[in-house]
Short mmCIF file of C-alpha atoms in Angstrom, two decimals:
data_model
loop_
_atom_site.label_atom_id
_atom_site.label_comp_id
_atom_site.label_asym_id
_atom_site.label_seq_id
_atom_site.Cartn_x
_atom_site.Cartn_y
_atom_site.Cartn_z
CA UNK A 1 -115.26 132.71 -79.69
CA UNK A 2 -112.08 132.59 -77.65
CA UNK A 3 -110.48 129.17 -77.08
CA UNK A 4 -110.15 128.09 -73.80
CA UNK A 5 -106.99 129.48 -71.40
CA UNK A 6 -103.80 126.89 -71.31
CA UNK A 7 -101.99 127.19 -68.17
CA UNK A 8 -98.75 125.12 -68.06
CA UNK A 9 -97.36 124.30 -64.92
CA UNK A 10 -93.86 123.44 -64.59
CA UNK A 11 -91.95 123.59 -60.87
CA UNK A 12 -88.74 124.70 -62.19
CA UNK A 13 -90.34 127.73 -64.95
CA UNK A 14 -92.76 130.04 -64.27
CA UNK A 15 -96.14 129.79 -65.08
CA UNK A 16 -96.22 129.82 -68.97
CA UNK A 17 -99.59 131.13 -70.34
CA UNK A 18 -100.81 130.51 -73.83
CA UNK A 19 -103.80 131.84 -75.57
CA UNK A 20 -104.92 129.99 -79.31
CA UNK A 21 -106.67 133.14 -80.62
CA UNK A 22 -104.17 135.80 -80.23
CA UNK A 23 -105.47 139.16 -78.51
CA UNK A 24 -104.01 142.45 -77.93
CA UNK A 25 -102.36 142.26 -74.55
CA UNK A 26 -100.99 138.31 -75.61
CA UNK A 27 -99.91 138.92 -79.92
CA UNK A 28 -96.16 139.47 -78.14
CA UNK A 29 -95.70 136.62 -75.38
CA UNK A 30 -97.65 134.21 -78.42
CA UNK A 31 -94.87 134.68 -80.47
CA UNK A 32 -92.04 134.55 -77.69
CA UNK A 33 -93.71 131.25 -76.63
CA UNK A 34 -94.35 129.67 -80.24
CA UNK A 35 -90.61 128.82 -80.52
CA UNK A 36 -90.61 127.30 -76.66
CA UNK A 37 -93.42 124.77 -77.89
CA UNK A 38 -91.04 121.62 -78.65
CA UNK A 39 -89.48 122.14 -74.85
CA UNK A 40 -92.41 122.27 -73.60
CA UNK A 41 -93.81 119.00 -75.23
CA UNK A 42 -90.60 117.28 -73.52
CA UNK A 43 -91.15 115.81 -70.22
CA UNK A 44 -89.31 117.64 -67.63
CA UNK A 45 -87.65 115.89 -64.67
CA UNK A 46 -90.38 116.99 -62.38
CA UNK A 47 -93.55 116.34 -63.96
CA UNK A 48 -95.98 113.54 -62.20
CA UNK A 49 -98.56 112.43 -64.54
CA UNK A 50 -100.33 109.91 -61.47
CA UNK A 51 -103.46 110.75 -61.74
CA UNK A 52 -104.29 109.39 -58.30
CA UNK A 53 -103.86 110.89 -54.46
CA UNK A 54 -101.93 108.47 -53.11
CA UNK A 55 -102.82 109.35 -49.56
CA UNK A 56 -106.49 109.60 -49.41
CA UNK A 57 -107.21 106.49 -51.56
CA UNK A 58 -104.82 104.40 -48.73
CA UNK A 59 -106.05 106.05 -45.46
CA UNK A 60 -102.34 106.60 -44.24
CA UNK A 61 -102.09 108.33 -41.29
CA UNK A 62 -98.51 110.31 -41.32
CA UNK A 63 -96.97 111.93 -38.15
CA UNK A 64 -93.84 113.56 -37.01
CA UNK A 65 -92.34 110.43 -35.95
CA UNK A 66 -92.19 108.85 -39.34
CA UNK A 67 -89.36 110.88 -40.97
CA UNK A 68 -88.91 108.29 -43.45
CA UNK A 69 -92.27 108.85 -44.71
CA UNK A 70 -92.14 112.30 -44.48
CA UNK A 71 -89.21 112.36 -46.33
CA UNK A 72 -90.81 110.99 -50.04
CA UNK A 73 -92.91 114.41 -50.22
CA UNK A 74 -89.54 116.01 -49.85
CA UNK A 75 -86.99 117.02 -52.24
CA UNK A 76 -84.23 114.78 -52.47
CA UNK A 77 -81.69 117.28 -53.52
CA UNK A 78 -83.14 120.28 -51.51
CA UNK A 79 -84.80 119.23 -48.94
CA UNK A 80 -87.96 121.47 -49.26
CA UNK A 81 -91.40 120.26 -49.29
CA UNK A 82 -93.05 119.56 -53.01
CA UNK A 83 -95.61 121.20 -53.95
CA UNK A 84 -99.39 119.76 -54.54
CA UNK A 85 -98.65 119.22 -58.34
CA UNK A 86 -96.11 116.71 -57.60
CA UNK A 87 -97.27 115.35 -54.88
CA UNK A 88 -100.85 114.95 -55.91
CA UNK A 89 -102.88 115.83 -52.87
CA UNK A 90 -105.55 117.19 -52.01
CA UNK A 91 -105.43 120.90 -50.46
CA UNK A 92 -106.34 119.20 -46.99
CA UNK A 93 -103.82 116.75 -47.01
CA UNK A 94 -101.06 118.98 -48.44
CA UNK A 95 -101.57 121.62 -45.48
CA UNK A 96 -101.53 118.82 -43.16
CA UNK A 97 -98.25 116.99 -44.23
CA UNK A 98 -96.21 120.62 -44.43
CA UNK A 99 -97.02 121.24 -41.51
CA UNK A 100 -96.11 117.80 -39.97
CA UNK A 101 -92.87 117.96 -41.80
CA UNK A 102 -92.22 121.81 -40.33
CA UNK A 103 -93.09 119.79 -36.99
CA UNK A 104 -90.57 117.08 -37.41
CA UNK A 105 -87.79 119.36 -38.91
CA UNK A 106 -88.12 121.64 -35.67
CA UNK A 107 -88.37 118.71 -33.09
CA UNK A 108 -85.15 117.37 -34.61
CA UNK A 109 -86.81 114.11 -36.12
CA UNK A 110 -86.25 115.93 -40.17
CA UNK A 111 -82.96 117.72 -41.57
CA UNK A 112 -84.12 121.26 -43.07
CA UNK A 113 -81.48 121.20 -46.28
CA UNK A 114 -81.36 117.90 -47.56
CA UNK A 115 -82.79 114.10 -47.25
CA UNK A 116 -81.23 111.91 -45.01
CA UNK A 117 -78.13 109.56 -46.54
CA UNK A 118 -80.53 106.20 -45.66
CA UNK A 119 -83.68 107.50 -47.52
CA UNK A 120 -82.01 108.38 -50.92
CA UNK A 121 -82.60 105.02 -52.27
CA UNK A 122 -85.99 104.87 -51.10
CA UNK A 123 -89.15 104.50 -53.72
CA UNK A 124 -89.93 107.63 -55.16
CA UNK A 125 -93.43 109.46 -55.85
CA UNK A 126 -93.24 109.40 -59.42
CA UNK B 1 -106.25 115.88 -18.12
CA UNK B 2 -104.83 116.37 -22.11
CA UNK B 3 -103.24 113.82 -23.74
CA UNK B 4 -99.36 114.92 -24.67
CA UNK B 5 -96.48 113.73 -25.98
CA UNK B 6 -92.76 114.78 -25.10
CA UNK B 7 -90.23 113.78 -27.86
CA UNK B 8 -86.63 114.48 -25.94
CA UNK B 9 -83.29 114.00 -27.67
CA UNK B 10 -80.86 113.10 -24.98
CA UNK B 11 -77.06 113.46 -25.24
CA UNK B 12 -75.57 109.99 -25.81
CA UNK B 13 -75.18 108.54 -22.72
CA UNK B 14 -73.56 105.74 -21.06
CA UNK B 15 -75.40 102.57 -19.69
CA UNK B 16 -74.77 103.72 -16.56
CA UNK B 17 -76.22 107.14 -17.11
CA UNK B 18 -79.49 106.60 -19.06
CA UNK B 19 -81.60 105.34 -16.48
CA UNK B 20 -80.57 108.11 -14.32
CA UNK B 21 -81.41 110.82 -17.27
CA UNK B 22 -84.67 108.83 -18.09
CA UNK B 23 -85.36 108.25 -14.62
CA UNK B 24 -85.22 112.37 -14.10
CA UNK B 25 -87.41 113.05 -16.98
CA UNK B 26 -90.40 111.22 -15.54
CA UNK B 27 -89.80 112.58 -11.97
CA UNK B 28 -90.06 115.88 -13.75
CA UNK B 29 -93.31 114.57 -15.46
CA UNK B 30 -94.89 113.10 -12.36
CA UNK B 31 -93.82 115.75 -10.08
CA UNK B 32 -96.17 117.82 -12.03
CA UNK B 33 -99.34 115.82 -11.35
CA UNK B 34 -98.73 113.80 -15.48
CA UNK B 35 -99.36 110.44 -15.77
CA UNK B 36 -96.97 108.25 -17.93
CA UNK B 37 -98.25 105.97 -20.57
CA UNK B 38 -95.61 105.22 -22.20
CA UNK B 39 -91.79 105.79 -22.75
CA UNK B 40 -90.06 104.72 -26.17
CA UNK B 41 -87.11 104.63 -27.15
CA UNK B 42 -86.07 105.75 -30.90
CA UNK B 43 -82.49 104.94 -30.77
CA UNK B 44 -79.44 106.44 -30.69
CA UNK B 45 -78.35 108.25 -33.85
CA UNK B 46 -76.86 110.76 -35.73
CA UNK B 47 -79.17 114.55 -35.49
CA UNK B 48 -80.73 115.20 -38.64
CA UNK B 49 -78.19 119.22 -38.04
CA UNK B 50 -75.96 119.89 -35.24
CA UNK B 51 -78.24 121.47 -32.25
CA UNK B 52 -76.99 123.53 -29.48
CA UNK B 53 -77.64 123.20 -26.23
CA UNK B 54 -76.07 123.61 -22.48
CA UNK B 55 -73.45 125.85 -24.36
CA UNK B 56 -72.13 122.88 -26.25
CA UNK B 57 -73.19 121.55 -30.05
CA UNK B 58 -74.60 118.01 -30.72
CA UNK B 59 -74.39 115.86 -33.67
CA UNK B 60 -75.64 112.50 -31.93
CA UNK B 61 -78.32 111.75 -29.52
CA UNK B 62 -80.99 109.36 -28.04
CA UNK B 63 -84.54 110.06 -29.22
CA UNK B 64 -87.26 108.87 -26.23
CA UNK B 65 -90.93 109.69 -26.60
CA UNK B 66 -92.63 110.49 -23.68
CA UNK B 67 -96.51 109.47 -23.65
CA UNK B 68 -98.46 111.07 -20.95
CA UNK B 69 -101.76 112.80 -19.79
CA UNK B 70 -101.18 115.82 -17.80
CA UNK B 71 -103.26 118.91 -16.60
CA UNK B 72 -102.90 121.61 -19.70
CA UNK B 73 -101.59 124.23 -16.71
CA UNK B 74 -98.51 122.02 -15.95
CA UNK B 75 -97.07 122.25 -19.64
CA UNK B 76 -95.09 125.30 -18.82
CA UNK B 77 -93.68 124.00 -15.78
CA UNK B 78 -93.04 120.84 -17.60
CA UNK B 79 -90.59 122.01 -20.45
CA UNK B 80 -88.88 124.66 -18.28
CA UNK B 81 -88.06 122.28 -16.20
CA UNK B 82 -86.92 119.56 -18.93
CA UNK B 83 -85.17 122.01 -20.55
CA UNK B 84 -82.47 123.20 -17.14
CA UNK B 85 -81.62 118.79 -17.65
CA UNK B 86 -78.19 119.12 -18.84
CA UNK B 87 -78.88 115.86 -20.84
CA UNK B 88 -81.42 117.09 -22.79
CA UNK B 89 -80.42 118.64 -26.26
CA UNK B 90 -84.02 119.40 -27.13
CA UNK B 91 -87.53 118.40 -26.01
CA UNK B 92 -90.74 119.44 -27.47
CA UNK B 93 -94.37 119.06 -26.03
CA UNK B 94 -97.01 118.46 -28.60
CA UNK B 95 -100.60 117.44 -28.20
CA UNK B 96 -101.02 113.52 -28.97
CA UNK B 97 -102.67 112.78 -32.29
CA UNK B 98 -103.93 109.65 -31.44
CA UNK B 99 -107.18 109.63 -29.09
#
């Protein structure tokens, strides 16, 4: 009957939904989003297409210490913590590495606002 | 006995003044019944943001991680007491991770 829901994910847009059969409560947004669809086939900045959890499959153990670490599942421009559809992990060990970087940022190890000058040039997650 | 660890940022300090400001740290520790695995040094380097402390603002200081077991009563006695060190920019207690 009804084709399956496609949710779109994209860190800097909101959530874009798009229905294939058109219904009543989606016939607008369907065509407001037909025109977006070229954009949207464009790979944006953001997107990581690893399929693979790079922390689990290498049994890394992270800690406050290790801002250097800490600071590839950061933002380089922003400084805030990416979310799990960058970074690729698993619910567990996305809980458990925000709150070791909130650790490190408070105890002074992590700045708040930005990566530090010496990791910039570091290897990135994607 | 808990296993903890004390991550201190000291002001940056002359040669002639660490051991002193080290050596008061781990009084403070053992005067509260801790024992002291380890001590290690981070380095000296620039703070990831300015801090405040003692009524003054910091942009450089020496990280040492304190490595200790210690009764879980003496904690509070512990950082109140690291904290009045005038050397000390900031210290936190946390639980060890490591066994």
């Amino acid at each position: 009957m009804c084709s399956p829901l496609l949710v779109l994910q994209r860190p800097y847009c909101l959530t874009v939904l798009r229905r294939s059969c058109p219904s009543v409560h989606s016939h607008s947004r369907q065509q407001h989003t037909s025109g977006r669809t070229s954009l949207l086939d464009k790979k944006l900045p953001g997107v990581n297409d690893c399929p693979h959890n790079c922390l689990c499959s290498r049994e890394v153990e992270f800690s406050y210490k290790n801002p250097r670490f800490l600071s590839q599942f950061v933002s380089s421009q922003t400084g805030m913590i990416l979310p799990r559809n960058i970074t690729k992990l698993c619910m567990k060990k996305q809980r458990r590495l925000a709150s070791t970087i909130k650790r490190a940022r408070h105890m002074g190890f992590m700045p708040y606002t930005h990566t530090q000058e010496e990791y910039l040039s570091d290897a990135k997650l994607y | 006995m808990v296993h903890y660890e004390l991550a201190v940022i000291f002001r940056t300090l002359g040669k002639s003044d660490l051991p002193a400001a080290l050596r008061s740290a781990c009084g403070t520790l053992l005067a509260q019944g801790s024992i002291v695995r380890e001590m290690e040094s981070r380095g000296e380097r620039r703070l990831p943001y300015k801090m405040g402390a003692h009524k003054e603002r910091f942009t450089h200081g020496r990280y040492v991680i304190f490595d200790f077991d210690a009764p879980p009563q003496s904690v509070g006695l512990i950082l109140s007491q690291i904290h009045q060190n005038r050397d000390v920019i900031r210290a936190s207690l946390v639980k060890s991770e490591s066994p």
